[in-house]
Coordinates of C-alpha atoms in Angstrom, one line a residue:
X1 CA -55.9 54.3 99.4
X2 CA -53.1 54.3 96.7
X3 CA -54.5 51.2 95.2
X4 CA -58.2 52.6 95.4
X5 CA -57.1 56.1 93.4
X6 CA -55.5 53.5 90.8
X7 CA -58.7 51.5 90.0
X8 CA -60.6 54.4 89.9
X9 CA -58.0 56.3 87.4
X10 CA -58.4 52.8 85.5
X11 CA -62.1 52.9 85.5
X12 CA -62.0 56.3 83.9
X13 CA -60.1 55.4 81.2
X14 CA -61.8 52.2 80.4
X15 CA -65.4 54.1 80.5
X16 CA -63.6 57.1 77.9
X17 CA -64.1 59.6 80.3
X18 CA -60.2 60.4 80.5
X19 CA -57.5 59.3 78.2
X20 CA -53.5 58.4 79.5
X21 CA -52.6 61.8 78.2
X22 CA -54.9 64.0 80.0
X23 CA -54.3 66.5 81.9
X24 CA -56.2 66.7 85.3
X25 CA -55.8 68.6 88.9
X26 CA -56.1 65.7 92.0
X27 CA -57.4 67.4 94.9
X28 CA -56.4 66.9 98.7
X29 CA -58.0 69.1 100.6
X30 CA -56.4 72.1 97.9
X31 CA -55.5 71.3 94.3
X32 CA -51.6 69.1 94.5
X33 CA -50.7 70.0 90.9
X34 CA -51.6 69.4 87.8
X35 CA -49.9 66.4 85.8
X36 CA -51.7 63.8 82.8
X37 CA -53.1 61.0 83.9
X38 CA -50.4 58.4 83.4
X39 CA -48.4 60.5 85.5
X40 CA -50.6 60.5 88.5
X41 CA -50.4 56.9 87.9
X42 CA -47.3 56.2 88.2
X43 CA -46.8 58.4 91.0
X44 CA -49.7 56.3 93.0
X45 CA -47.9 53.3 91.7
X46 CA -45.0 54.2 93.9
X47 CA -46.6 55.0 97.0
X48 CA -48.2 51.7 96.6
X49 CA -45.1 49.8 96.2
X50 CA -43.5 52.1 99.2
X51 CA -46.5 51.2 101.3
X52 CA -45.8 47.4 100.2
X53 CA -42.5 47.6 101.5
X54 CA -43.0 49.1 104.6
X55 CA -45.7 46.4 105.8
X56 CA -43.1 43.7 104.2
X57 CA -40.6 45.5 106.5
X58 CA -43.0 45.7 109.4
X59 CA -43.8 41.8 109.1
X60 CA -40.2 40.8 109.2
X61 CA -39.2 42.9 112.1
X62 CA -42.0 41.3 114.0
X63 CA -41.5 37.7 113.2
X64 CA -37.8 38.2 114.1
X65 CA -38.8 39.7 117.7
X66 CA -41.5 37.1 118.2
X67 CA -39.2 34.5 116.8
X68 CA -43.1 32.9 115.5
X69 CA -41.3 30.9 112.8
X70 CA -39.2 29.2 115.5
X71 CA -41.8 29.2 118.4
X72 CA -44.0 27.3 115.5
X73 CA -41.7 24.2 115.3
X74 CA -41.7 21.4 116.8
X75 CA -38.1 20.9 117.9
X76 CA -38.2 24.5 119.8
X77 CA -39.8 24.6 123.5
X78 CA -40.9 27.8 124.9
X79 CA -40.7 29.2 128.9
X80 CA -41.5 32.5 130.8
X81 CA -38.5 34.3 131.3
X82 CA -36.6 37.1 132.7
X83 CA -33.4 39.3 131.3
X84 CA -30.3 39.8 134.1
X85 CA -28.1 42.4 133.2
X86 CA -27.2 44.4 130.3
X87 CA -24.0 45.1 128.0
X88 CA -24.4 46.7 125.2
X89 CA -22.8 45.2 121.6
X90 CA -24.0 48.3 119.6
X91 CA -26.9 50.1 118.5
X92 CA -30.4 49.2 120.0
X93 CA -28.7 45.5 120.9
X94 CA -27.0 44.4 123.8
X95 CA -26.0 40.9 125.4
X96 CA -28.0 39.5 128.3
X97 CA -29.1 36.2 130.3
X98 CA -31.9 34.6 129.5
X99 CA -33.5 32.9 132.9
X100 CA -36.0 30.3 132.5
X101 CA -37.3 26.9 133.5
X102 CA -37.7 24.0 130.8
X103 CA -40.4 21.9 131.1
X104 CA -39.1 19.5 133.3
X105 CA -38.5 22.4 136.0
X106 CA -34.9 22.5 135.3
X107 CA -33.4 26.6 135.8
X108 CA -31.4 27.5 133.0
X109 CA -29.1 30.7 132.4
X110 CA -28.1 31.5 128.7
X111 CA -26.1 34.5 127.4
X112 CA -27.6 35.9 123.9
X113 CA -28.5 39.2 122.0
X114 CA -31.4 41.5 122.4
X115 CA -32.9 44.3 121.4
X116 CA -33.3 47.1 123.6
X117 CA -37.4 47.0 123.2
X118 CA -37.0 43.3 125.3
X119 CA -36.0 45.1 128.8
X120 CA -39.0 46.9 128.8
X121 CA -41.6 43.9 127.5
X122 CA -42.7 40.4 128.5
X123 CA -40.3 38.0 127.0
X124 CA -40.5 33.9 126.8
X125 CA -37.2 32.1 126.0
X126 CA -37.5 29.8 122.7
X127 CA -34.9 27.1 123.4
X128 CA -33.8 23.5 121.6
X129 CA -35.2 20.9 124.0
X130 CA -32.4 18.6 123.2
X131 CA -29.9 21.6 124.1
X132 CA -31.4 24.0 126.6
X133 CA -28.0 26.2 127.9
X134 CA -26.7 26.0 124.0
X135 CA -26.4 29.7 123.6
X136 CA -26.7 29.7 119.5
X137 CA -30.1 27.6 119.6
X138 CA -31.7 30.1 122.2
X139 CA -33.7 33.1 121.3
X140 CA -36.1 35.6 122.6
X141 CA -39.2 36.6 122.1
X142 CA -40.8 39.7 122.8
X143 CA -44.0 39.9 123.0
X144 CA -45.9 42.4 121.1
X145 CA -46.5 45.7 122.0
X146 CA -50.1 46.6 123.0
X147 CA -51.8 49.3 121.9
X148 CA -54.9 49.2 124.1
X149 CA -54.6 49.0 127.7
X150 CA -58.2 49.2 129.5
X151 CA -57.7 48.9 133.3

């Protein structure tokens, strides 16, 4: 919406219908305030860039959880699993183990970190093939959230 109020401000200048330096009321619902153009555009300018950084924010927080960039390679296996116990190592984390079966069938129990938000969501362990029960190459992932639930 930011970015649509910002072309339009530009279109208005380019046709000559405003200049930078006037002075204009923006309307939400009642009148805001009443400030010159370039000063409308640089506030919309921020919320932009705010709104930029928030989904930036948003993105990395959920390819961390979903651990995507590691489930994407190669080397990295994944299995259904299930969390056993929790400790907690500050703030929303806490250590658990990680249950799961590799491909070959083999049961596997690793200690690592999680956030809070995996005890109540599916998870699947992402784990190094060649090391399985090595505790720094296994992560999990929570799946995300969902929003709709038809049943």
């Amino acid at each position: 919406a930011a970015l649509a109020a910002i072309a339009g401000w530009y279109d208005a200048v380019d046709a000559g219908r405003v200049a930078y330096s006037t002075v204009t009321d923006y309307f939400i619902v009642m009148p805001i305030g009443r400030f010159p153009v370039s000063g409308w555009l640089t506030f919309l300018w921020a919320v932009a860039g705010a709104g930029c950084l928030a989904a930036w924010w948003g993105a990395a927080v959920s390819l961390r959880r979903t651990a995507l960039l590691r489930r994407l390679s190669r080397r990295y296996a994944t299995a259904d699993a299930e969390l056993h116990g929790w400790r907690t190592v500050g703030g929303k984390h806490g250590e658990v183990t990680v249950v799961f079966h590799d491909a070959r069938g083999d049961r596997h129990e690793v200690p690592t970190i999680v956030e809070r938000v995996a005890l109540e969501r599916t998870v699947r362990a992402v784990y190094d093939e060649a090391r399985p029960d090595d505790p720094a190459c296994t992560r999990v992932a929570v799946s995300r959230r969902k929003l709709l639930r038809f049943s």
